[in-house]
Tab-separated table of C-alpha atoms in Angstrom:
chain	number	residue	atom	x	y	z
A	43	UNK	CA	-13.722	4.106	-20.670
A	44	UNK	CA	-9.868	4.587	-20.061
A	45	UNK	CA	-7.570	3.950	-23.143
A	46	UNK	CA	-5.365	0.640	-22.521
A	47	UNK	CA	-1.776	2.227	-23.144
A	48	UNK	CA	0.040	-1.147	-21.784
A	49	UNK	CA	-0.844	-4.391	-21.513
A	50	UNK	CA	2.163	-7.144	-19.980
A	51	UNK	CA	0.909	-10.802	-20.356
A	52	UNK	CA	2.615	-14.316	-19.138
A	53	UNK	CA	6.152	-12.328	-19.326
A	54	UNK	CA	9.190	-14.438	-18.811
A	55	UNK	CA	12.892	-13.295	-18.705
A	56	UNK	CA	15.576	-15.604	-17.331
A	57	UNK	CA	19.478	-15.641	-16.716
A	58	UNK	CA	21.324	-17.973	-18.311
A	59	UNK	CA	24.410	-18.799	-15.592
A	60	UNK	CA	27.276	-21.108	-15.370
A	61	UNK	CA	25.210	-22.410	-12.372
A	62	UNK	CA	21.783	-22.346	-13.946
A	63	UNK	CA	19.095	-20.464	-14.973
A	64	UNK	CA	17.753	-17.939	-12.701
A	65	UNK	CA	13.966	-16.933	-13.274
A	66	UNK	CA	13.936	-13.847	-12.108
A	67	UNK	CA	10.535	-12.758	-13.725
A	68	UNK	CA	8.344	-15.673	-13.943
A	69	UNK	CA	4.851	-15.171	-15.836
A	70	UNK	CA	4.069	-11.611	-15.090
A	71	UNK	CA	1.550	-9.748	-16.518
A	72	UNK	CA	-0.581	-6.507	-15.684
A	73	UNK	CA	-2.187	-3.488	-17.976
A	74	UNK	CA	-1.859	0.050	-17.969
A	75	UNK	CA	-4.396	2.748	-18.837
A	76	UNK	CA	-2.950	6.353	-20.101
A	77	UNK	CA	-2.357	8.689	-17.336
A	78	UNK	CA	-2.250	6.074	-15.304
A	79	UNK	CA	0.733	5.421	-12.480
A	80	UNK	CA	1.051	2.148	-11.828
A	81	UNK	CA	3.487	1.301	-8.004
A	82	UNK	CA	5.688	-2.440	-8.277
A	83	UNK	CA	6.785	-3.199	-4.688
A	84	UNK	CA	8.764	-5.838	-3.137
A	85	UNK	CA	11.711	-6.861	-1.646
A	86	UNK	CA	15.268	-6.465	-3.297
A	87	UNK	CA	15.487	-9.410	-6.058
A	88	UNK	CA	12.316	-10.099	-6.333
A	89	UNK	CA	12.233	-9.362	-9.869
A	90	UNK	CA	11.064	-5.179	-9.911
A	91	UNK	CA	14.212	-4.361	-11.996
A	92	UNK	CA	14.182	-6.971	-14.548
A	93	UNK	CA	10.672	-6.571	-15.254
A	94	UNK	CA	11.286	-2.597	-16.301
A	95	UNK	CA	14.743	-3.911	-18.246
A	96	UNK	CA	12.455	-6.328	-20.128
A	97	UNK	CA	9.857	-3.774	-21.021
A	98	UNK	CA	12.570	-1.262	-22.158
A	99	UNK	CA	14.546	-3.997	-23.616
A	100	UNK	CA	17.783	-3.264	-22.215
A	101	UNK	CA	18.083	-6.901	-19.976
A	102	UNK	CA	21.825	-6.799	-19.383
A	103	UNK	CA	23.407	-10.430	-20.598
A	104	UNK	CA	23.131	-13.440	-19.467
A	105	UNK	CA	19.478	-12.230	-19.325
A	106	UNK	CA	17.154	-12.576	-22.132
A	107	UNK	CA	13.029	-12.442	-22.665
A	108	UNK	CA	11.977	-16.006	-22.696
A	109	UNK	CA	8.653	-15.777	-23.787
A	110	UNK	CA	5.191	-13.425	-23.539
A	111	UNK	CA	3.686	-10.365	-25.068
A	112	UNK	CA	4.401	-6.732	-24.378
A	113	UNK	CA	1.971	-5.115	-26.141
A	114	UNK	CA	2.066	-1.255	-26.352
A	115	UNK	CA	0.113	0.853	-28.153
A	116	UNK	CA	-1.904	-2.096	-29.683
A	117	UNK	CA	1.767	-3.123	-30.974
A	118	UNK	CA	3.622	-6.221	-29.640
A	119	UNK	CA	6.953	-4.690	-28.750
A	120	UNK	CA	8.772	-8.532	-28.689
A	121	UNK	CA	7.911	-8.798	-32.539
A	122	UNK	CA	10.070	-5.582	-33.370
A	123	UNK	CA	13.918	-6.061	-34.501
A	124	UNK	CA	16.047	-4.553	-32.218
A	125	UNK	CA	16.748	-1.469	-34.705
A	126	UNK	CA	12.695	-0.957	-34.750
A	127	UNK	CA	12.633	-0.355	-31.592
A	128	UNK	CA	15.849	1.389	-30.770
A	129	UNK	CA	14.515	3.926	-33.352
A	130	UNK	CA	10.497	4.013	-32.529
A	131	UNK	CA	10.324	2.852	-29.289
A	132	UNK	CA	13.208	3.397	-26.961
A	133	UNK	CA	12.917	7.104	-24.982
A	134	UNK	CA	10.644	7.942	-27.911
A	135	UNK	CA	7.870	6.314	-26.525
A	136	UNK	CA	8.914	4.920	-23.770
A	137	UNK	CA	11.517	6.357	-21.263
A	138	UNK	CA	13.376	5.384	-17.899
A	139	UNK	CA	15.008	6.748	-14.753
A	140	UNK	CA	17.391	4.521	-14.101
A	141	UNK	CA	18.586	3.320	-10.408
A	142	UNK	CA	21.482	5.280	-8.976
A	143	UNK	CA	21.458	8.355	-11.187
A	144	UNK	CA	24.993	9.082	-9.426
A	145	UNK	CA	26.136	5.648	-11.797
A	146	UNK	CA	23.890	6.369	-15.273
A	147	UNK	CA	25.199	9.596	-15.941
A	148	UNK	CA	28.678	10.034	-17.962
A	149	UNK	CA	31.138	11.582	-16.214
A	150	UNK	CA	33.243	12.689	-18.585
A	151	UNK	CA	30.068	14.810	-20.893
A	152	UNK	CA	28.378	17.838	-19.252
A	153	UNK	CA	24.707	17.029	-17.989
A	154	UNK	CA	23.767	19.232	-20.555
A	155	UNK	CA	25.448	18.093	-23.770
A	156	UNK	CA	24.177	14.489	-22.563
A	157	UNK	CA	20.306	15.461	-22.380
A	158	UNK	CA	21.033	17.329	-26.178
A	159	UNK	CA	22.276	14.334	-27.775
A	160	UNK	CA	18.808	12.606	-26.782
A	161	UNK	CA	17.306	15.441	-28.752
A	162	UNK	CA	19.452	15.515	-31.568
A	163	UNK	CA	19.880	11.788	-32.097
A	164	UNK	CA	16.084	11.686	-32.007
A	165	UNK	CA	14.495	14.647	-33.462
A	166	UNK	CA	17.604	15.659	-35.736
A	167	UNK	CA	17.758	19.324	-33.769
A	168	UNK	CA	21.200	21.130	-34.495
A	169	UNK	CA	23.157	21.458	-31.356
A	170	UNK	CA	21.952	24.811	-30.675
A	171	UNK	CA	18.578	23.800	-30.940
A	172	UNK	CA	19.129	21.448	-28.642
A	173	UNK	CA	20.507	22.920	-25.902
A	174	UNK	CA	17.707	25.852	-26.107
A	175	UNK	CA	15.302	22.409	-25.236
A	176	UNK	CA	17.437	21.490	-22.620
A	177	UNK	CA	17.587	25.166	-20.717
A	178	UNK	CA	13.940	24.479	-20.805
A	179	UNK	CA	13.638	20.986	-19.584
A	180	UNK	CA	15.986	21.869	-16.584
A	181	UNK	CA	14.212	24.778	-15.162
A	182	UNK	CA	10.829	22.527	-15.404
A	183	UNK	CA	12.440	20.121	-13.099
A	184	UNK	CA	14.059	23.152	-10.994
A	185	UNK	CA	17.479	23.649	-11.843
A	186	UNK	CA	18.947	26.633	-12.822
A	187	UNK	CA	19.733	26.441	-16.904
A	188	UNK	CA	23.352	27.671	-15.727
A	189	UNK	CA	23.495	23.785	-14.531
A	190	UNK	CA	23.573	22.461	-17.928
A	191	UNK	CA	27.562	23.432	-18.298
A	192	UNK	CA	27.996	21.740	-14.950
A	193	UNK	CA	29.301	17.720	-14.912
A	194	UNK	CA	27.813	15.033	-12.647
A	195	UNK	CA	30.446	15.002	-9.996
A	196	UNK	CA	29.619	19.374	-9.702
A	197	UNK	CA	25.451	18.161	-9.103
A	198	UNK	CA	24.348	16.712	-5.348
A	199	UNK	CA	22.255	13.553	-5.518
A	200	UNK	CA	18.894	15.138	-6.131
A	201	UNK	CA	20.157	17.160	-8.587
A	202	UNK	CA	21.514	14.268	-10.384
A	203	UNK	CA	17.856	12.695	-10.222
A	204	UNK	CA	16.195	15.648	-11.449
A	205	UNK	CA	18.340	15.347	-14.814
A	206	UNK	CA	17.737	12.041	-14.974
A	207	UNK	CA	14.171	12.933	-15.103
A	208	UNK	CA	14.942	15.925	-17.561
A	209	UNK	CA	16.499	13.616	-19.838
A	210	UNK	CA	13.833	10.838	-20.086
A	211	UNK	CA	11.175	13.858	-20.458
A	212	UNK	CA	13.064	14.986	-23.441
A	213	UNK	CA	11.022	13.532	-26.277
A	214	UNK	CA	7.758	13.391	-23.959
A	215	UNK	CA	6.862	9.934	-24.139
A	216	UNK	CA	3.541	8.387	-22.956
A	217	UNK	CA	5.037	6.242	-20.968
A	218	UNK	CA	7.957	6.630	-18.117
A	219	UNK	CA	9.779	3.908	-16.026
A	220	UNK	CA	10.826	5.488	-12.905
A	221	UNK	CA	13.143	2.483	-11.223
A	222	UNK	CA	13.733	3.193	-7.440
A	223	UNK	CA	14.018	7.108	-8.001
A	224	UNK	CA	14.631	8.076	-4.636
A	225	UNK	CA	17.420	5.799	-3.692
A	226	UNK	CA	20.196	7.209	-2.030
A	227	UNK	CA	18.344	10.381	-1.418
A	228	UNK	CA	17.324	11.882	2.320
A	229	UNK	CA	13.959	12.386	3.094
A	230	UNK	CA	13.766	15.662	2.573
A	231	UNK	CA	14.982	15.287	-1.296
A	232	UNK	CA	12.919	12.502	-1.676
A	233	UNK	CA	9.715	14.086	-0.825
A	234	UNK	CA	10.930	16.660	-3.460
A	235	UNK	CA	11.558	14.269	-6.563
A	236	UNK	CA	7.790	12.356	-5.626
A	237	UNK	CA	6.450	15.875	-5.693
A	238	UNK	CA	8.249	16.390	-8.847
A	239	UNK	CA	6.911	13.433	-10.537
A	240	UNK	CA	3.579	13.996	-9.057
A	241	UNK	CA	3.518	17.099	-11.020
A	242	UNK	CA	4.994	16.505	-14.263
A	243	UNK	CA	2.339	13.476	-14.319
A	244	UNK	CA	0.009	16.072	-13.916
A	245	UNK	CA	0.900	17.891	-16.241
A	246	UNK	CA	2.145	15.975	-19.369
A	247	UNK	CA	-0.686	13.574	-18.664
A	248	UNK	CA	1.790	10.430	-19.088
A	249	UNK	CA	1.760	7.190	-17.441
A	250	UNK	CA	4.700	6.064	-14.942
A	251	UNK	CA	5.702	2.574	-13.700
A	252	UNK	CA	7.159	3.494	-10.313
A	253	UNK	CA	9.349	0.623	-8.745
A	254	UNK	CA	10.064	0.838	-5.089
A	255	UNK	CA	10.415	-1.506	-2.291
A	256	UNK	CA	8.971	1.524	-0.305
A	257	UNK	CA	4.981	1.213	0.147
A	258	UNK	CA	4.947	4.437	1.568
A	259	UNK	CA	6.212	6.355	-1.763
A	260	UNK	CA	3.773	3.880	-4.173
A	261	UNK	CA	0.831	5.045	-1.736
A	262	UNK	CA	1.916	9.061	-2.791
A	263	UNK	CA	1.089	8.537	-6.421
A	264	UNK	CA	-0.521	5.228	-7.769
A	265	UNK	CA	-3.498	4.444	-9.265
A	266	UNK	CA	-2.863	0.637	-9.209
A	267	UNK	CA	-0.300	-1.502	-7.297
A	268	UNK	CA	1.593	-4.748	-8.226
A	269	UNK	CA	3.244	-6.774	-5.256
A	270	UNK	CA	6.032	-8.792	-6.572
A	271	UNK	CA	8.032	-11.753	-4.839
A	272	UNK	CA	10.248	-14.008	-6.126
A	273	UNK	CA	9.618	-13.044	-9.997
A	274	UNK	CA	5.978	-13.319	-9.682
A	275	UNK	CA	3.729	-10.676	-8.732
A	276	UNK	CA	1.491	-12.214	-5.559
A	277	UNK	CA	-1.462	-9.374	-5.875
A	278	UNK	CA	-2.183	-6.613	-7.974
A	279	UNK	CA	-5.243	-3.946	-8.219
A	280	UNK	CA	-6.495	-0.775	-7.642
A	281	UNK	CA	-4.186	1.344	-4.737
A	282	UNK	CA	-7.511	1.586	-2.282
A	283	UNK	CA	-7.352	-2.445	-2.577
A	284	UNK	CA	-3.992	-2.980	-1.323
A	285	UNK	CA	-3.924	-0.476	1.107
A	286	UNK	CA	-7.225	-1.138	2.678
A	287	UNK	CA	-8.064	-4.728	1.974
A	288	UNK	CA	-4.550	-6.328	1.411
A	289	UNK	CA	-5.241	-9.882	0.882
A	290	UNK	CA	-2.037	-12.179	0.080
A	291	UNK	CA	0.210	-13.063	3.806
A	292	UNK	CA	2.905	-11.060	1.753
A	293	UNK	CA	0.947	-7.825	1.375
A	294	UNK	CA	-0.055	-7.727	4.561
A	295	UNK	CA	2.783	-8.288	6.181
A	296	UNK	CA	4.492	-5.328	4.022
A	297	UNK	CA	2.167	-3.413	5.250
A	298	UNK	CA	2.509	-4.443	8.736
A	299	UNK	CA	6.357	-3.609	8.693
A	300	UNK	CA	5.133	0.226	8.012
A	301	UNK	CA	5.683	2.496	10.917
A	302	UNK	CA	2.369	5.009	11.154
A	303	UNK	CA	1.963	8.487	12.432
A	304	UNK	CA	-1.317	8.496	12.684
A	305	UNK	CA	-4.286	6.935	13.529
A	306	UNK	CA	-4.072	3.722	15.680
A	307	UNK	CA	0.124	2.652	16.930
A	308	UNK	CA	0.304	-1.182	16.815
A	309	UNK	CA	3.802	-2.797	17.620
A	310	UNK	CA	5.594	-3.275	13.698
A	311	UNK	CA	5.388	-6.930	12.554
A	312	UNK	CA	8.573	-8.254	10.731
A	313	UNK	CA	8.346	-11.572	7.839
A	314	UNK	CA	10.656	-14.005	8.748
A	315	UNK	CA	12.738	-16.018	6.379
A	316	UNK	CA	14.468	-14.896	2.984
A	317	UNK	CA	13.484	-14.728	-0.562
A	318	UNK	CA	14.288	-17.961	-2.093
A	319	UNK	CA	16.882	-18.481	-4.400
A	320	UNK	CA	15.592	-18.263	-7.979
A	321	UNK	CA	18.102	-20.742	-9.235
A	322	UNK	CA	15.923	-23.361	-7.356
A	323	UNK	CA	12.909	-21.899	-6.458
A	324	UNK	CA	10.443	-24.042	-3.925
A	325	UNK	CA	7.936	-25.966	-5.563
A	326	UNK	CA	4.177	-24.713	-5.034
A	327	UNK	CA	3.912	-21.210	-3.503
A	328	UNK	CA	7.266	-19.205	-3.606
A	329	UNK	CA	6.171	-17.658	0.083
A	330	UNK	CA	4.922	-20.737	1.085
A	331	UNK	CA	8.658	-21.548	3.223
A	332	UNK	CA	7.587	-17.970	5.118
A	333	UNK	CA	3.777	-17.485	5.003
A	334	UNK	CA	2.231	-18.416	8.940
A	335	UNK	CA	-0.895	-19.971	6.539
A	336	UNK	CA	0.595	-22.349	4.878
A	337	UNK	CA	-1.495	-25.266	4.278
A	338	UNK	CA	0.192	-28.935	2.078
A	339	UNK	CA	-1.223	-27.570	-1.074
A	340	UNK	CA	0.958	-24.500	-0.935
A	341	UNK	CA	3.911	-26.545	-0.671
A	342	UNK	CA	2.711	-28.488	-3.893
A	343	UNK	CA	0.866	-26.697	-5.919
A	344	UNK	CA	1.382	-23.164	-7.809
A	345	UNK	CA	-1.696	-20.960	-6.954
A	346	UNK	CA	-3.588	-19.531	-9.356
A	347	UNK	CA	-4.111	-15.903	-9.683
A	348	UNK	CA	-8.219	-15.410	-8.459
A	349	UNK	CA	-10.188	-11.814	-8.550
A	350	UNK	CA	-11.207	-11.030	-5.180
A	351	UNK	CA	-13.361	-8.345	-5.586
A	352	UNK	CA	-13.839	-6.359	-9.292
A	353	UNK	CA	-10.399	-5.538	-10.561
A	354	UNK	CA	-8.331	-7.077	-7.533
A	355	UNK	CA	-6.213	-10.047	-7.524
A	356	UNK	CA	-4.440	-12.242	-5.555
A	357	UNK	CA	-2.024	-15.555	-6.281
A	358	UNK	CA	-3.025	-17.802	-2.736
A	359	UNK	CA	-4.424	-20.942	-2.228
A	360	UNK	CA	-6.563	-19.226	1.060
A	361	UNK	CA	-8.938	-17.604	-1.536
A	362	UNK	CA	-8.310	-20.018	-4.675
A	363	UNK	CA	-9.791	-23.085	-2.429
A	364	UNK	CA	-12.522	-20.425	-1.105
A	365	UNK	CA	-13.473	-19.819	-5.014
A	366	UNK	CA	-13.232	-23.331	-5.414
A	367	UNK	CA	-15.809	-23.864	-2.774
């Protein structure tokens, strides 16, 4: 029986704006088992970033946690003061590559001296110490310990990313947020950072949260998938489900938008419309405006999130009327 390591439930976090509030993660929830990788996917704004922000608690302001349980670890992480878990929690336990690692890295600090201060802050190593930990968390993500006297602007993009990923390995946490770490890379580099990751999952036996809007790079490495739109997730289960029995409009038509190499070439299928604007979200389904199914209820009604098949589910009122029935 796998070990629950995470487990999200009815998770709100909201922005507080002149104009309103924005809901940009609406009632979320999802587990994670260790070792597990777990893919979020969806469209820019859909809520992918906010979610990790909320689980690291680092939601930039106007932004807060409204309401729900993170529960890590058997602990509930929204009970801890903000010390607590700046001291036991945060890169301890759990650990982030942020977006853009051409924008989170200091400019002004060698990439060494800002991976040491991780360990020294931490674990209280002398700075010696700690920069005999950081020649060896470089060459594990392949760069040269030379690199550590280098600065940011002296690193190319995958560099950068690869001591991004140094630095949130530093104090080996169970459980790392890896927030669209390919982004800005070519496709060459970004087959080498997945690889990377791959690996170093392998290895350290931790968990990752990869978010992505790319389906393609979720399908390299996850164990289970969350679909997300409009700060809701619309489907969620093991990667086989999604892949090979996507059932929400949304999913599918992802997956549609996909171009293949192999196996059968059908013309790519776009989703019209926009997300809608979370300020004012459409009552009922929030695809509902876009979705080619759409029935009155969806227009009305919220759907409720139904298990398909043993450990996959879907938010649509196509298979909550069926279940009904």
């Amino acid at each position: 029986m796998a070990e629950k390591l995470l487990e999200v439930s009815h998770l709100k976090t909201y922005f507080y704006t002149t104009k309103g509030i924005v809901r940009a993660v609406d009632d979320v929830s999802f587990e994670l088992n260790k070792g597990e990788v777990l893919g979020i996917a969806g469209e820019s704004g859909c809520g992918k970033s906010t979610t990790a922000y909320s689980l690291i608690r680092l939601v930039p302001p106007p932004g807060r946690i409204v309401s729900g349980e993170i529960i890590f670890e058997g602990e509930n992480l929204l009970k801890l003061s903000e010390d607590e878990f700046r001291k036991k929690i945060r890169w301890k336990k759990i650990s982030m590559i942020f977006q853009g690692a051409m924008n989170a890295l200091n400019p002004v600090f060698t990439v060494g001296d800002q991976i040491a201060e991780v360990l020294m802050l931490h674990k209280g190593l002398t700075k010696k110490e700690a920069m005999e930990e950081v020649y060896k968390l470089l060459e594990m993500v392949g760069i040269n310990r030379r690199r550590a006297r280098s600065y940011p602007h002296e690193l190319s993009g995958g560099m950068k990313q690869r001591v991004m990923i140094a630095m949130a390995l530093a104090l080996q946490p169970p459980l790392v947020i890896a927030d669209e770490p390919t982004t800005a890379l070519d496709v060459v580099v970004q087959a080498q950072i997945m690889n990377l990751l791959k690996k170093l999952q392998r290895e350290q036996k931790m968990s990752i949260i990869l978010i992505t809007h790319d389906l393609s790079l979720i399908a390299e490495i996850a164990d289970k998938v969350a679909i997300m739109y409009a700060g809701k997730i619309v489907e969620y289960g093991k990667a086989e489900h999604i892949y090979y029995n996507p059932q929400h409009p949304y999913t599918q038509g992802l997956l549609k938008s996909i171009p293949r190499i192999r196996g059968e070439i059908s013309k790519l299928e776009w989703i019209p419309g926009t997300p809608p604007d979370l300020l004012t979200p459409p009552p009922g389904c929030r695809f509902a405006p876009r979705c080619k199914y759409v029935m009155d209820i969806c227009r009305k009604e919220e759907p409720p999130m139904v298990e398909v098949e043993p450990g996959h589910y879907v938010s649509c009122w196509l298979y909550a009327k069926k279940s009904e029935g």
